[in-house]
């Protein structure tokens, strides 16, 4: 770089930074699109999607239920003490159900899934990368994206809405535990308020979120693991770095997209 | 893990998940799965301030349908409301449709008061007699400034 | 002039500014075993990965079967790739899949083969490679040698035209090493595939490779037959090969004594396994008693020095061992009778001056050394060959060291 451009340096830096970011985002997008398209390539990878659904979905049910019941209970407790000041504790059901279905359900399910399945995906792919298993797939003319990433993406797209639905329902039961059993709200009113307040748009909005989160989680975690060799560290250290950054980036990205989606859906 | 047991486990998971989805959508989201039959009728109001799509249509306090669409009649500059009514409920052509409020500050809904005619409305027909939304502010100002 | 199947022209590759390959020119011919030798970390694996298309060259081009690799797209590229198999240095088995699933994967994913057909083929390969009933075991439960063989089975299950081996024998014990080499050579002959091999196993690779390429500091400094390589007088190459034989010291290890029979039998068995014709030379110091009678010289010391001197003159693949107080055995692969005679003649010329310095205590004595030579082609019984050589003693060459 010649000296005459020196005053422009900050802008050059900014430009370089922006281009690098944009390029990276483009790679993420391509990674997702290619994996998504390959879900439907013939022959359909049904067996592997099934296996991944077992791992991502079935094995997460217990942790999701546990999280959901306590989330619901806390919402019931907090909601009650806030609402009772206005003498409107009767709408507790509505408060719990709406916050679960619109926000807490999709977001917390996504966060739990990152911790349980996302980290595993990043680590698995990272190890496969450093032990040359991904290269081996390529030499066998097996598309690594189709073989490794697409089933995870497909399974996550199936599992996330279902897990979110389970989270919502269990959370509502959790709210029932505190609101009705502990604090003595009429159980009929609790459910009637839920029914009258929840609209179809809330439910579909929640599912749209959960689908988008599924995409975010799988794309980020698999991308990080898949490209472990491009990181600054090598070997086992490289896997740990890519797993950590996958979890962090995915979590942050889930919250950011949640805000964007909420503002679009409302 | 054997293949068959994985399949069973996934099956259970999907089943539970779909049950929950079903509860949320059908029960809470009020989605009509086994589609009760409905027919649409229209009504024109001078004002439907506060009325929203999806608001219920009631007769004698019993919900019998929903507001399907609200639009503006551009020529006459009045509101046009399309409602869907359960097909087992017959509405006579002299019924009165009025926009009401549940409680003092509750949601707006449409109340149908039956008439005495023998002519039953068919799908797509229009209810002629309507009452617009009651404007609370309007009323209060009338009372205060002695308009009543 | 044969046309090369794979051709590298000026291929250059750098990682993070560190140049690994700088202008590689290499030709690989169909139906041959080409072995790439070179120092560890010298870019041999990188070279191999370029053939597979796992890496792209920064400059230069690679032509495979008349098709420039860089320009191939989509379907043509896949079609070409399907003709190749790659065996990774660390096996690269899928550790979440069983042995059977690992081997079956390449043919399973290509589709258009029924389940029982796949099973039959996988089991056939497993049988051929001496893999027992380990279908349902996971790679982590296997020993290193087993893993290598599973990886080999996986590489061969698709009946590839070209197989690339990245150090197939690293980390194996000598017996397994030999069996893997034998397996590669045998399959190569049976199936007629083209093999490209990276190996540190010198001299083993000389026995079954048709072509050797030496990679040194990012360049190919030699290509040719194993014989060409051994006849080459280039000191770099020689030092290099010697370095492989004993990586810890700079002088050759002393000629072994004592267990000569087992060493010899093993070497002979190995050469016969590779179907290499070789010559056996028995050198005898005929007047050892005479020399010893002079002064206080000790018999093994004389013979040991004698053997060491000879050894310094030999090619790397030749074996030289002490077979008695006055007897030295030489095993010369790729050598027939007349060539063996020439070797003896050369020994007679070169040893002349040196021996005196070696045996200082008997300066006036003349050493009479006789040579017996026998040639073995294909299968020969070790003991019978030895007897044959002893019988022909003194017939071919006799020289004196004064």
Coordinates of N, CA and C in Angstrom, one line a residue, chain A residues 112-228:
Chain A
X112 N -31.8 -24.6 24.4 CA -31.5 -25.9 24.9 C -30.9 -26.8 23.8
X113 N -31.5 -26.7 22.6 CA -31.1 -27.5 21.5 C -29.6 -27.2 21.1
X114 N -29.3 -26.0 21.2 CA -27.9 -25.6 20.9 C -27.0 -26.3 21.9
X115 N -27.3 -26.3 23.2 CA -26.5 -26.9 24.2 C -26.4 -28.4 24.0
X116 N -27.6 -29.0 23.6 CA -27.6 -30.5 23.6 C -27.1 -31.0 22.3
X117 N -27.7 -30.5 21.2 CA -27.4 -31.1 19.9 C -26.5 -30.3 19.1
X118 N -26.5 -28.9 19.2 CA -25.7 -28.1 18.4 C -24.2 -28.3 18.7
X119 N -23.9 -28.3 20.0 CA -22.5 -28.5 20.3 C -22.0 -29.9 19.8
X120 N -22.9 -30.9 19.9 CA -22.5 -32.2 19.5 C -22.3 -32.2 18.0
X121 N -23.1 -31.5 17.2 CA -22.9 -31.5 15.8 C -21.6 -30.9 15.4
X122 N -21.3 -29.7 16.1 CA -20.0 -29.0 15.8 C -18.8 -29.9 16.1
X123 N -18.9 -30.6 17.3 CA -17.8 -31.4 17.7 C -17.6 -32.6 16.8
X124 N -18.8 -33.2 16.4 CA -18.7 -34.4 15.6 C -18.1 -34.1 14.2
X125 N -18.6 -33.0 13.6 CA -18.1 -32.7 12.3 C -16.6 -32.2 12.4
X126 N -16.3 -31.6 13.5 CA -14.9 -31.1 13.7 C -13.9 -32.3 13.8
X127 N -14.3 -33.3 14.5 CA -13.5 -34.5 14.6 C -13.4 -35.2 13.3
X128 N -14.5 -35.3 12.6 CA -14.5 -35.9 11.3 C -13.6 -35.1 10.3
X129 N -13.5 -33.8 10.5 CA -12.7 -33.0 9.6 C -11.2 -33.3 10.0
X130 N -10.8 -33.2 11.2 CA -9.4 -33.3 11.5 C -8.9 -34.8 11.4
X131 N -9.8 -35.8 11.4 CA -9.3 -37.1 11.2 C -9.5 -37.5 9.8
X132 N -9.7 -36.6 8.9 CA -9.8 -36.8 7.5 C -11.0 -37.6 7.0
X133 N -12.0 -37.8 7.9 CA -13.1 -38.6 7.5 C -14.0 -37.8 6.4
X134 N -14.0 -36.5 6.5 CA -14.7 -35.7 5.5 C -14.0 -35.8 4.2
X135 N -12.7 -35.8 4.2 CA -11.9 -35.9 3.0 C -12.2 -37.3 2.4
X136 N -12.2 -38.3 3.3 CA -12.5 -39.7 2.8 C -13.8 -39.8 2.1
X137 N -14.8 -39.1 2.6 CA -16.1 -39.1 2.0 C -16.0 -38.6 0.6
X138 N -15.2 -37.5 0.5 CA -15.1 -36.8 -0.8 C -14.4 -37.8 -1.8
X139 N -13.4 -38.5 -1.3 CA -12.7 -39.4 -2.2 C -13.6 -40.5 -2.7
X140 N -14.6 -40.8 -1.9 CA -15.5 -41.9 -2.3 C -16.6 -41.3 -3.1
X141 N -16.5 -40.1 -3.5 CA -17.5 -39.4 -4.3 C -18.9 -39.4 -3.5
X142 N -18.8 -39.2 -2.2 CA -20.0 -39.0 -1.4 C -20.0 -37.6 -1.0
X143 N -21.1 -36.9 -1.3 CA -21.1 -35.5 -1.0 C -21.2 -35.3 0.6
X144 N -20.2 -34.7 1.2 CA -20.2 -34.7 2.7 C -21.4 -33.8 3.2
X145 N -21.8 -32.8 2.4 CA -23.0 -32.0 2.9 C -24.2 -32.9 2.9
X146 N -24.4 -33.6 1.9 CA -25.6 -34.4 1.8 C -25.6 -35.6 2.8
X147 N -24.4 -36.1 3.0 CA -24.3 -37.2 3.9 C -24.3 -36.8 5.4
X148 N -23.7 -35.7 5.7 CA -23.6 -35.3 7.1 C -24.5 -34.2 7.5
X149 N -24.7 -33.2 6.7 CA -25.4 -32.0 7.2 C -26.9 -32.0 6.9
X150 N -27.2 -32.5 5.6 CA -28.6 -32.5 5.3 C -29.5 -33.3 6.2
X151 N -29.1 -34.5 6.6 CA -29.9 -35.2 7.6 C -30.1 -34.4 8.9
X152 N -29.1 -33.7 9.4 CA -29.2 -33.0 10.6 C -30.2 -31.8 10.4
X153 N -30.1 -31.2 9.2 CA -31.0 -30.1 8.9 C -32.4 -30.5 8.9
X154 N -32.6 -31.6 8.1 CA -34.0 -32.2 8.0 C -34.5 -32.6 9.3
X155 N -33.7 -33.2 10.1 CA -34.2 -33.7 11.4 C -34.5 -32.5 12.3
X156 N -33.7 -31.5 12.3 CA -33.9 -30.3 13.1 C -35.2 -29.6 12.7
X157 N -35.4 -29.5 11.4 CA -36.7 -28.9 10.9 C -37.9 -29.7 11.3
X158 N -37.8 -31.0 11.5 CA -38.9 -31.8 12.0 C -39.0 -31.6 13.5
X159 N -37.9 -31.7 14.2 CA -37.9 -31.8 15.6 C -38.2 -30.4 16.3
X160 N -37.7 -29.3 15.8 CA -37.8 -28.1 16.5 C -39.3 -27.7 16.7
X161 N -40.1 -27.7 15.7 CA -41.5 -27.3 16.0 C -42.2 -28.3 17.0
X162 N -41.9 -29.6 16.9 CA -42.5 -30.5 17.8 C -42.0 -30.2 19.2
X163 N -40.7 -30.0 19.3 CA -40.1 -29.7 20.7 C -40.7 -28.5 21.2
X164 N -40.9 -27.5 20.3 CA -41.5 -26.2 20.8 C -42.9 -26.4 21.3
X165 N -43.6 -27.2 20.5 CA -45.0 -27.5 20.9 C -45.1 -28.2 22.3
X166 N -44.1 -29.1 22.5 CA -44.1 -29.8 23.8 C -43.7 -28.9 24.9
X167 N -42.8 -28.0 24.6 CA -42.3 -27.0 25.5 C -43.5 -26.1 25.9
X168 N -44.3 -25.6 24.9 CA -45.4 -24.8 25.2 C -46.4 -25.5 26.1
X169 N -46.8 -26.7 25.8 CA -47.8 -27.4 26.5 C -47.4 -27.7 27.9
X170 N -46.1 -28.2 28.0 CA -45.6 -28.5 29.4 C -45.5 -27.2 30.2
X171 N -45.1 -26.1 29.5 CA -45.0 -24.8 30.2 C -46.3 -24.4 30.7
X172 N -47.3 -24.5 30.0 CA -48.7 -24.2 30.4 C -49.1 -25.0 31.6
X173 N -48.7 -26.3 31.6 CA -49.0 -27.1 32.8 C -48.2 -26.6 34.0
X174 N -46.9 -26.2 33.7 CA -46.1 -25.6 34.8 C -46.8 -24.4 35.4
X175 N -47.3 -23.5 34.6 CA -48.0 -22.3 35.1 C -49.2 -22.7 35.9
X176 N -49.9 -23.8 35.4 CA -51.0 -24.3 36.1 C -50.6 -24.8 37.5
X177 N -49.5 -25.4 37.6 CA -49.0 -25.9 38.9 C -48.9 -24.8 39.9
X178 N -48.2 -23.7 39.6 CA -48.1 -22.6 40.5 C -49.4 -21.8 40.6
X179 N -49.9 -21.4 39.5 CA -51.1 -20.5 39.5 C -52.3 -21.2 40.2
X180 N -52.6 -22.4 39.8 CA -53.8 -23.0 40.2 C -53.6 -23.7 41.5
X181 N -52.7 -24.6 41.5 CA -52.5 -25.5 42.7 C -51.9 -24.8 43.9
X182 N -50.9 -23.9 43.6 CA -50.2 -23.3 44.7 C -50.9 -22.0 45.1
X183 N -51.3 -21.2 44.1 CA -51.8 -19.8 44.5 C -53.3 -19.7 44.4
X184 N -53.9 -20.8 44.0 CA -55.4 -20.9 44.1 C -56.2 -20.1 43.1
X185 N -55.8 -19.9 41.9 CA -56.6 -19.4 40.9 C -57.6 -20.5 40.4
X186 N -58.8 -20.1 40.0 CA -59.7 -21.1 39.5 C -59.2 -21.7 38.3
X187 N -59.2 -23.1 38.3 CA -58.6 -23.8 37.2 C -59.4 -23.6 35.9
X188 N -60.7 -23.5 36.0 CA -61.5 -23.2 34.8 C -61.2 -21.9 34.1
X189 N -61.0 -20.9 35.0 CA -60.7 -19.5 34.5 C -59.3 -19.5 33.8
X190 N -58.4 -20.3 34.5 CA -57.0 -20.3 33.9 C -57.1 -20.8 32.5
X191 N -57.7 -21.9 32.2 CA -57.8 -22.5 30.9 C -58.6 -21.6 29.9
X192 N -59.7 -21.1 30.5 CA -60.6 -20.3 29.6 C -59.9 -19.1 29.1
X193 N -59.1 -18.4 30.0 CA -58.4 -17.2 29.6 C -57.4 -17.6 28.5
X194 N -56.7 -18.8 28.7 CA -55.7 -19.2 27.7 C -56.4 -19.3 26.4
X195 N -57.6 -20.0 26.4 CA -58.3 -20.3 25.1 C -58.7 -19.0 24.5
X196 N -59.2 -18.0 25.3 CA -59.8 -16.8 24.7 C -58.7 -15.9 24.2
X197 N -57.5 -16.0 24.8 CA -56.5 -15.0 24.5 C -55.6 -15.5 23.3
X198 N -55.3 -16.8 23.2 CA -54.4 -17.2 22.2 C -55.0 -17.3 20.9
X199 N -54.4 -16.6 19.9 CA -54.9 -16.6 18.5 C -54.1 -17.6 17.7
X200 N -54.6 -17.9 16.6 CA -53.9 -18.8 15.6 C -52.6 -18.1 15.2
X201 N -52.6 -16.8 15.1 CA -51.4 -16.1 14.6 C -50.3 -16.3 15.6
X202 N -50.6 -16.3 16.9 CA -49.6 -16.6 17.9 C -48.9 -17.9 17.7
X203 N -49.8 -18.9 17.5 CA -49.2 -20.3 17.4 C -48.4 -20.4 16.1
X204 N -48.9 -19.9 15.0 CA -48.1 -20.0 13.8 C -46.8 -19.2 13.9
X205 N -46.9 -18.0 14.5 CA -45.7 -17.2 14.7 C -44.7 -18.0 15.5
X206 N -45.1 -18.7 16.6 CA -44.2 -19.5 17.3 C -43.5 -20.6 16.5
X207 N -44.3 -21.2 15.6 CA -43.7 -22.2 14.8 C -42.8 -21.7 13.7
X208 N -43.1 -20.5 13.2 CA -42.2 -19.9 12.2 C -40.9 -19.6 12.9
X209 N -41.0 -19.1 14.1 CA -39.7 -18.9 14.8 C -38.9 -20.1 15.0
X210 N -39.6 -21.2 15.4 CA -38.9 -22.4 15.7 C -38.2 -23.0 14.5
X211 N -38.9 -22.8 13.3 CA -38.3 -23.3 12.1 C -37.1 -22.5 11.7
X212 N -37.2 -21.2 11.9 CA -36.0 -20.3 11.6 C -34.9 -20.6 12.5
X213 N -35.2 -20.9 13.8 CA -34.1 -21.2 14.7 C -33.4 -22.5 14.4
X214 N -34.3 -23.5 13.9 CA -33.7 -24.7 13.5 C -32.6 -24.5 12.5
X215 N -33.0 -23.7 11.5 CA -32.1 -23.4 10.4 C -30.8 -22.7 10.9
X216 N -31.0 -21.7 11.8 CA -29.8 -21.0 12.3 C -28.9 -22.0 13.1
X217 N -29.5 -22.8 14.0 CA -28.7 -23.7 14.8 C -27.9 -24.6 13.9
X218 N -28.6 -25.3 13.0 CA -27.9 -26.4 12.3 C -26.8 -25.7 11.4
X219 N -27.2 -24.6 10.7 CA -26.3 -24.0 9.8 C -25.0 -23.5 10.5
X220 N -25.2 -22.8 11.6 CA -24.0 -22.3 12.4 C -23.2 -23.4 12.9
X221 N -23.8 -24.3 13.6 CA -23.0 -25.4 14.3 C -22.3 -26.3 13.3
X222 N -23.1 -26.7 12.2 CA -22.4 -27.6 11.2 C -21.4 -26.8 10.5
X223 N -21.6 -25.6 10.1 CA -20.6 -24.8 9.4 C -19.3 -24.7 10.2
X224 N -19.5 -24.4 11.5 CA -18.3 -24.2 12.3 C -17.5 -25.6 12.4
X225 N -18.3 -26.6 12.6 CA -17.6 -27.9 12.7 C -17.0 -28.4 11.4
X226 N -17.7 -28.2 10.4 CA -17.3 -28.6 9.0 C -16.0 -27.9 8.6
X227 N -15.9 -26.6 9.0 CA -14.7 -25.8 8.6 C -13.7 -25.6 9.7
X228 N -13.7 -26.6 10.6 CA -12.7 -26.6 11.7 C -11.3 -26.3 11.2

